[in-house]
Coordinates of C-alpha atoms in Angstrom, one line a residue:
X1 CA -33.9 40.5 40.7
X2 CA -36.4 37.7 41.5
X3 CA -36.0 36.2 38.0
X4 CA -32.2 36.2 38.3
X5 CA -32.4 34.6 41.7
X6 CA -34.7 31.9 40.4
X7 CA -32.3 31.3 37.5
X8 CA -29.4 30.9 39.9
X9 CA -31.5 28.6 42.1
X10 CA -32.4 26.5 39.1
X11 CA -28.8 26.3 38.0
X12 CA -27.7 25.2 41.5
X13 CA -30.3 22.5 41.6
X14 CA -29.3 21.2 38.2
X15 CA -25.6 21.2 39.3
X16 CA -26.4 19.2 42.5
X17 CA -28.6 16.7 40.5
X18 CA -26.0 16.3 37.8
X19 CA -24.8 12.7 37.4
X20 CA -21.2 12.1 38.6
X21 CA -18.6 11.8 35.9
X22 CA -17.9 8.2 35.0
X23 CA -14.8 6.6 36.6
X24 CA -12.3 4.7 34.4
X25 CA -12.3 1.3 35.9
X26 CA -9.9 -0.2 33.4
X27 CA -6.6 -1.4 35.0
X28 CA -3.4 0.4 33.9
X29 CA -1.3 -1.3 31.2
X30 CA 1.0 -4.0 32.4
X31 CA 4.6 -3.2 32.9
X32 CA 6.9 -5.9 34.0
X33 CA 9.7 -8.2 32.8
X34 CA 7.5 -9.6 30.0
X35 CA 5.3 -6.7 29.0
X36 CA 5.7 -2.9 28.4
X37 CA 2.6 -0.8 28.1
X38 CA 0.5 -4.0 27.9
X39 CA 2.4 -5.3 24.9
X40 CA 5.0 -8.2 25.0
X41 CA 8.5 -6.8 24.9
X42 CA 10.3 -7.0 21.6
X43 CA 13.1 -9.1 23.0
X44 CA 10.6 -11.9 23.9
X45 CA 8.8 -11.6 20.6
X46 CA 12.0 -12.1 18.7
X47 CA 13.1 -14.8 21.0
X48 CA 9.9 -16.8 20.4
X49 CA 10.4 -16.3 16.7
X50 CA 14.0 -17.5 16.9
X51 CA 13.2 -20.6 18.9
X52 CA 10.4 -21.6 16.5
X53 CA 12.6 -21.0 13.5
X54 CA 15.5 -23.0 15.0
X55 CA 13.4 -26.1 15.9
X56 CA 11.7 -26.1 12.5
X57 CA 15.1 -26.0 10.8
X58 CA 16.6 -28.6 13.1
X59 CA 13.9 -31.2 13.0
X60 CA 12.4 -30.6 9.5
X61 CA 15.7 -30.0 7.9
X62 CA 17.3 -33.1 9.5
X63 CA 14.3 -35.2 8.4
X64 CA 14.4 -34.0 4.8
X65 CA 18.1 -34.8 4.4
X66 CA 17.7 -38.2 6.1
X67 CA 14.8 -39.1 3.9
X68 CA 16.3 -37.7 0.6
X69 CA 20.1 -37.4 1.1
X70 CA 20.9 -36.6 -2.5
X71 CA 19.1 -33.2 -2.7
X72 CA 21.0 -30.2 -4.0
X73 CA 21.7 -28.1 -0.8
X74 CA 22.0 -24.9 -2.9
X75 CA 18.2 -25.1 -3.5
X76 CA 17.0 -27.1 -0.4
X77 CA 18.8 -25.0 2.3
X78 CA 17.2 -21.6 1.4
X79 CA 13.8 -23.3 0.9
X80 CA 14.0 -24.8 4.4
X81 CA 15.3 -21.5 5.8
X82 CA 12.6 -19.4 4.2
X83 CA 9.9 -21.9 5.1
X84 CA 10.9 -21.9 8.7
X85 CA 11.1 -18.1 8.9
X86 CA 7.7 -17.6 7.3
X87 CA 6.1 -20.2 9.5
X88 CA 7.6 -18.7 12.6
X89 CA 6.5 -15.2 11.5
X90 CA 3.0 -16.5 10.8
X91 CA 2.7 -18.0 14.3
X92 CA 4.0 -14.8 16.0
X93 CA 1.8 -12.5 14.0
X94 CA -1.3 -14.6 14.6
X95 CA -0.8 -15.4 18.3
X96 CA 1.1 -12.3 19.6
X97 CA 0.9 -9.3 17.3
X98 CA -2.5 -9.8 15.5
X99 CA -1.2 -8.1 12.4
X100 CA -1.2 -9.2 8.7
X101 CA 1.8 -11.3 7.8
X102 CA 2.7 -9.4 4.6
X103 CA 2.8 -6.1 6.5
X104 CA 5.1 -7.4 9.2
X105 CA 7.4 -9.0 6.6
X106 CA 7.2 -5.7 4.6
X107 CA 6.5 -7.8 1.5
X108 CA 3.0 -6.4 0.5
X109 CA 2.9 -6.2 -3.2
X110 CA 2.5 -2.8 -4.7
X111 CA 3.2 -1.2 -8.1
X112 CA 6.7 -0.1 -7.1
X113 CA 7.7 -3.6 -5.8
X114 CA 9.0 -4.8 -9.2
X115 CA 10.8 -1.5 -9.7
X116 CA 12.5 -1.8 -6.3
X117 CA 13.5 -5.4 -6.9
X118 CA 15.0 -4.5 -10.3
X119 CA 16.7 -1.4 -8.9
X120 CA 18.3 -3.5 -6.2
X121 CA 19.9 -5.8 -8.7
X122 CA 21.1 -2.9 -10.8
X123 CA 22.6 -1.1 -7.8
X124 CA 24.4 -4.4 -6.8
X125 CA 25.8 -4.8 -10.3
X126 CA 27.3 -1.3 -10.1
X127 CA 28.8 -2.0 -6.7
X128 CA 30.2 -5.3 -7.9
X129 CA 31.8 -3.6 -10.9
X130 CA 33.4 -1.1 -8.6
X131 CA 34.6 -3.9 -6.4
X132 CA 35.9 -5.8 -9.4
X133 CA 37.9 -2.8 -10.5
X134 CA 39.4 -2.4 -7.1
X135 CA 40.3 -6.1 -6.9
X136 CA 42.1 -5.9 -10.3
X137 CA 43.9 -2.7 -9.3
X138 CA 44.8 -3.3 -5.7
X139 CA 43.9 -6.9 -4.8
X140 CA 46.2 -8.8 -7.2
X141 CA 43.2 -10.3 -9.0
X142 CA 43.3 -11.7 -12.5
X143 CA 40.2 -12.6 -14.6
X144 CA 40.2 -15.8 -16.8
X145 CA 37.5 -17.0 -19.1
X146 CA 35.6 -20.1 -17.9
X147 CA 35.9 -21.9 -21.3
X148 CA 32.2 -22.9 -21.3
X149 CA 29.8 -23.3 -24.2
X150 CA 26.9 -20.9 -24.7
X151 CA 24.4 -23.5 -23.7
X152 CA 26.4 -24.3 -20.5
X153 CA 26.8 -20.6 -19.8
X154 CA 23.0 -20.0 -20.0
X155 CA 22.3 -23.1 -17.8
X156 CA 24.9 -22.0 -15.3
X157 CA 23.5 -18.5 -15.1
X158 CA 19.9 -19.7 -14.8
X159 CA 20.6 -22.1 -12.0
X160 CA 22.8 -19.6 -10.2
X161 CA 20.1 -17.0 -10.5
X162 CA 17.4 -19.3 -9.2
X163 CA 19.6 -20.4 -6.3
X164 CA 20.4 -16.9 -5.2
X165 CA 16.8 -15.7 -5.6
X166 CA 15.9 -18.4 -3.0
X167 CA 18.8 -17.3 -0.8
X168 CA 17.9 -13.6 -1.1
X169 CA 14.3 -14.1 -0.1
X170 CA 15.1 -16.6 2.6
X171 CA 17.8 -14.6 4.4
X172 CA 16.0 -11.3 4.1
X173 CA 12.8 -12.7 5.5
X174 CA 14.7 -14.5 8.2
X175 CA 16.6 -11.4 9.5
X176 CA 15.0 -8.2 8.1
X177 CA 11.4 -9.5 8.1
X178 CA 9.6 -10.1 11.4
X179 CA 12.6 -9.3 13.7
X180 CA 13.4 -6.0 12.0
X181 CA 9.8 -4.8 12.1
X182 CA 9.3 -5.7 15.8
X183 CA 12.7 -4.2 16.9
X184 CA 12.2 -1.0 14.9
X185 CA 8.7 -0.5 16.1
X186 CA 9.4 -1.1 19.8
X187 CA 13.1 -0.4 20.1
X188 CA 14.0 2.1 17.5
X189 CA 15.9 2.1 14.2
X190 CA 19.4 1.9 15.6
X191 CA 18.5 -1.1 17.7
X192 CA 16.9 -2.9 14.7
X193 CA 19.9 -2.2 12.5
X194 CA 22.5 -3.3 15.0
X195 CA 20.8 -6.5 16.2
X196 CA 19.6 -7.7 12.8
X197 CA 23.0 -7.0 11.3
X198 CA 24.7 -9.0 14.1
X199 CA 22.3 -11.9 13.6
X200 CA 23.1 -11.7 9.8
X201 CA 26.8 -12.1 10.6
X202 CA 26.2 -15.0 12.9
X203 CA 24.3 -17.1 10.3
X204 CA 27.5 -16.9 8.2
X205 CA 29.9 -17.7 11.0
X206 CA 30.4 -21.4 9.9
X207 CA 31.1 -20.5 6.2
X208 CA 34.5 -21.6 4.8
X209 CA 37.3 -19.2 5.3
X210 CA 35.4 -16.8 7.7
X211 CA 37.4 -14.5 9.9
X212 CA 37.1 -11.3 11.8
X213 CA 37.3 -9.1 8.7
X214 CA 34.6 -11.3 7.0
X215 CA 32.4 -11.1 10.1
X216 CA 32.7 -7.3 10.1
X217 CA 31.9 -7.0 6.4
X218 CA 28.8 -9.2 6.8
X219 CA 27.8 -6.9 9.6
X220 CA 28.3 -3.9 7.2
X221 CA 26.3 -5.7 4.6
X222 CA 23.5 -6.1 7.1
X223 CA 23.6 -2.3 7.8
X224 CA 23.5 -1.7 4.1
X225 CA 20.5 -3.9 3.5
X226 CA 18.7 -2.6 6.6
X227 CA 19.1 1.0 5.5
X228 CA 17.7 0.0 2.1
X229 CA 14.7 -1.5 3.8
X230 CA 14.1 1.8 5.7
X231 CA 14.7 4.0 2.7
X232 CA 12.4 2.0 0.4
X233 CA 9.8 1.2 3.0
X234 CA 9.6 -2.5 2.2
X235 CA 11.7 -5.6 1.8
X236 CA 11.7 -5.7 -2.0
X237 CA 14.7 -3.5 -2.4
X238 CA 16.9 -5.4 0.1
X239 CA 15.9 -8.7 -1.6
X240 CA 17.0 -7.3 -5.0
X241 CA 20.3 -6.0 -3.5
X242 CA 20.9 -9.4 -1.9
X243 CA 20.1 -11.4 -5.1
X244 CA 22.2 -9.1 -7.3
X245 CA 25.2 -9.0 -5.0
X246 CA 25.5 -12.8 -4.7
X247 CA 24.6 -13.5 -8.4
X248 CA 27.1 -11.1 -10.0
X249 CA 29.8 -11.8 -7.4
X250 CA 29.7 -15.6 -7.9
X251 CA 28.1 -17.1 -11.0
X252 CA 29.0 -14.1 -13.2
X253 CA 32.5 -12.9 -12.2
X254 CA 33.7 -16.0 -10.3
X255 CA 34.5 -14.7 -6.8
X256 CA 33.8 -16.9 -3.8
X257 CA 30.4 -15.9 -2.2
X258 CA 30.9 -15.8 1.5
X259 CA 33.5 -18.5 1.2
X260 CA 31.5 -20.7 -1.1
X261 CA 32.9 -21.2 -4.6
X262 CA 30.2 -21.2 -7.4
X263 CA 30.4 -22.4 -11.0
X264 CA 30.9 -19.2 -13.0
X265 CA 31.3 -17.6 -16.4
X266 CA 34.6 -16.0 -15.4
X267 CA 37.3 -17.3 -13.1
X268 CA 39.1 -14.9 -10.8
X269 CA 42.5 -15.6 -9.3
X270 CA 43.6 -13.4 -6.4
X271 CA 47.3 -13.4 -5.4
X272 CA 47.3 -10.2 -3.2
X273 CA 47.2 -10.0 0.6
X274 CA 44.1 -11.6 2.2
X275 CA 43.2 -8.6 4.3
X276 CA 42.8 -6.7 1.0
X277 CA 41.1 -9.2 -1.3
X278 CA 39.5 -11.5 1.3
X279 CA 41.5 -14.6 0.7
X280 CA 39.5 -17.9 0.7
X281 CA 36.3 -16.1 1.9
X282 CA 36.2 -14.0 -1.3
X283 CA 36.1 -10.2 -1.5
X284 CA 33.6 -10.0 1.4
X285 CA 36.5 -10.9 3.7
X286 CA 38.7 -7.9 2.7
X287 CA 39.0 -4.2 3.2
X288 CA 38.0 -3.4 -0.4
X289 CA 34.6 -4.8 0.2
X290 CA 34.3 -2.8 3.4
X291 CA 34.9 0.4 1.4
X292 CA 32.3 -0.6 -1.2
X293 CA 29.7 -1.5 1.4
X294 CA 30.2 1.7 3.3
X295 CA 29.9 3.7 0.1
X296 CA 26.8 1.8 -0.9
X297 CA 25.2 2.6 2.5
X298 CA 26.1 6.3 2.3
X299 CA 24.7 6.5 -1.2
X300 CA 21.2 5.9 0.2
X301 CA 21.5 9.3 1.9
X302 CA 21.7 11.0 -1.5
X303 CA 18.3 12.6 -2.4
X304 CA 18.2 11.4 -6.0
X305 CA 18.9 7.8 -5.0
X306 CA 16.4 8.0 -2.2
X307 CA 13.7 9.2 -4.5
X308 CA 14.6 6.5 -7.1
X309 CA 14.2 3.6 -4.7
X310 CA 11.6 5.0 -2.2
X311 CA 8.2 3.3 -2.1
X312 CA 5.8 4.9 -4.6
X313 CA 2.2 4.7 -3.4
X314 CA 0.4 2.5 -5.8
X315 CA -3.2 2.8 -6.9
X316 CA -3.8 -0.5 -5.1
X317 CA -2.7 1.1 -1.8
X318 CA -4.6 4.3 -2.5
X319 CA -7.8 2.6 -3.3
X320 CA -8.2 0.3 -0.3
X321 CA -11.7 0.5 1.2
X322 CA -10.4 2.4 4.3
X323 CA -8.7 5.0 2.1
X324 CA -11.7 5.3 -0.2
X325 CA -13.9 5.8 2.8
X326 CA -11.7 8.5 4.3
X327 CA -11.4 10.3 1.0
X328 CA -15.2 10.2 0.5
X329 CA -15.8 11.6 4.1
X330 CA -13.2 14.3 3.5
X331 CA -14.8 15.2 0.1
X332 CA -18.2 15.3 1.7
X333 CA -17.0 17.6 4.4
X334 CA -15.3 20.1 2.0
X335 CA -17.9 20.0 -0.8
X336 CA -20.7 22.6 -0.6
X337 CA -24.2 21.3 -0.3
X338 CA -25.6 21.3 -3.8
X339 CA -29.3 21.4 -2.6
X340 CA -28.5 24.3 -0.2
X341 CA -26.7 26.2 -2.9
X342 CA -29.5 25.7 -5.4
X343 CA -32.0 27.0 -2.9
X344 CA -29.9 29.9 -2.1
X345 CA -29.5 30.6 -5.8
X346 CA -33.3 30.6 -6.3
X347 CA -33.7 33.0 -3.3
X348 CA -31.2 35.4 -4.7
X349 CA -32.8 35.4 -8.1
X350 CA -36.1 36.4 -6.5

């Protein structure tokens, strides 16, 4: 009894002498008009990005065209647009988000990137072929050869491809790079899809022949490209889709691309109603393109296509120092101790 009492007395003394638990003196995360949970709200991040991009385009673009007025706008415009978007993204990621630029732009190179880029162009070709068939069948379209030589055809296709490669990268980085990443991370997928698709429509609002149907279809194209970004896990697939759509629609088959007429291998004449074939804006201004874009978006819900375009983890990703360290720690935790096993083996033998 005395020993138990002493034990209880010792425990009581140790409890009374125990140090008090540390108090968390850190202030709670800031929540106000500008910040949520201590982080700047997505709307202000994207606004800062947009203001920087606009001023770079306005001042730098104006200076370039004043100094060198004879530049080919097909190549200069996307270079200026892409340069402004990348610069604005770099400023925001360095000063606000503190994250690697390539991760925020979703353009980190991996082994599946080239596959996704090529798959995007192939999918666009198939969609354009469907659209072409519908235009010939229902839109009153007629195809005529361009009467160009082989050398001129190759030059035309090469220059058209280069121009639309620049356009594809510039517009995707501008809309579905930094803004999409921030809006999806802080506002959710639906918010990112709707807002970036709306912005994508707005940057085409001054194109020749634009109308409400064209505005709607550009919005649908933004949804299509945004879903492709989500399904693939990177921007490589949307860039390939964007390049392929413009290239095959314009320089190859001769349709106006968002109201802009390109030099092409084939020439298409459309005599049907504008609400069907798009009129001066091209197929993107008509209901046939709406059906194709909706079908292309829904196709990404099919498991075989999702598997074909989804991001495949590359050895470069798997073998980063962080991943290698985690793998080694896991392996060390699960692997039996060889020294202990050997010792136990010797003991059992004796």
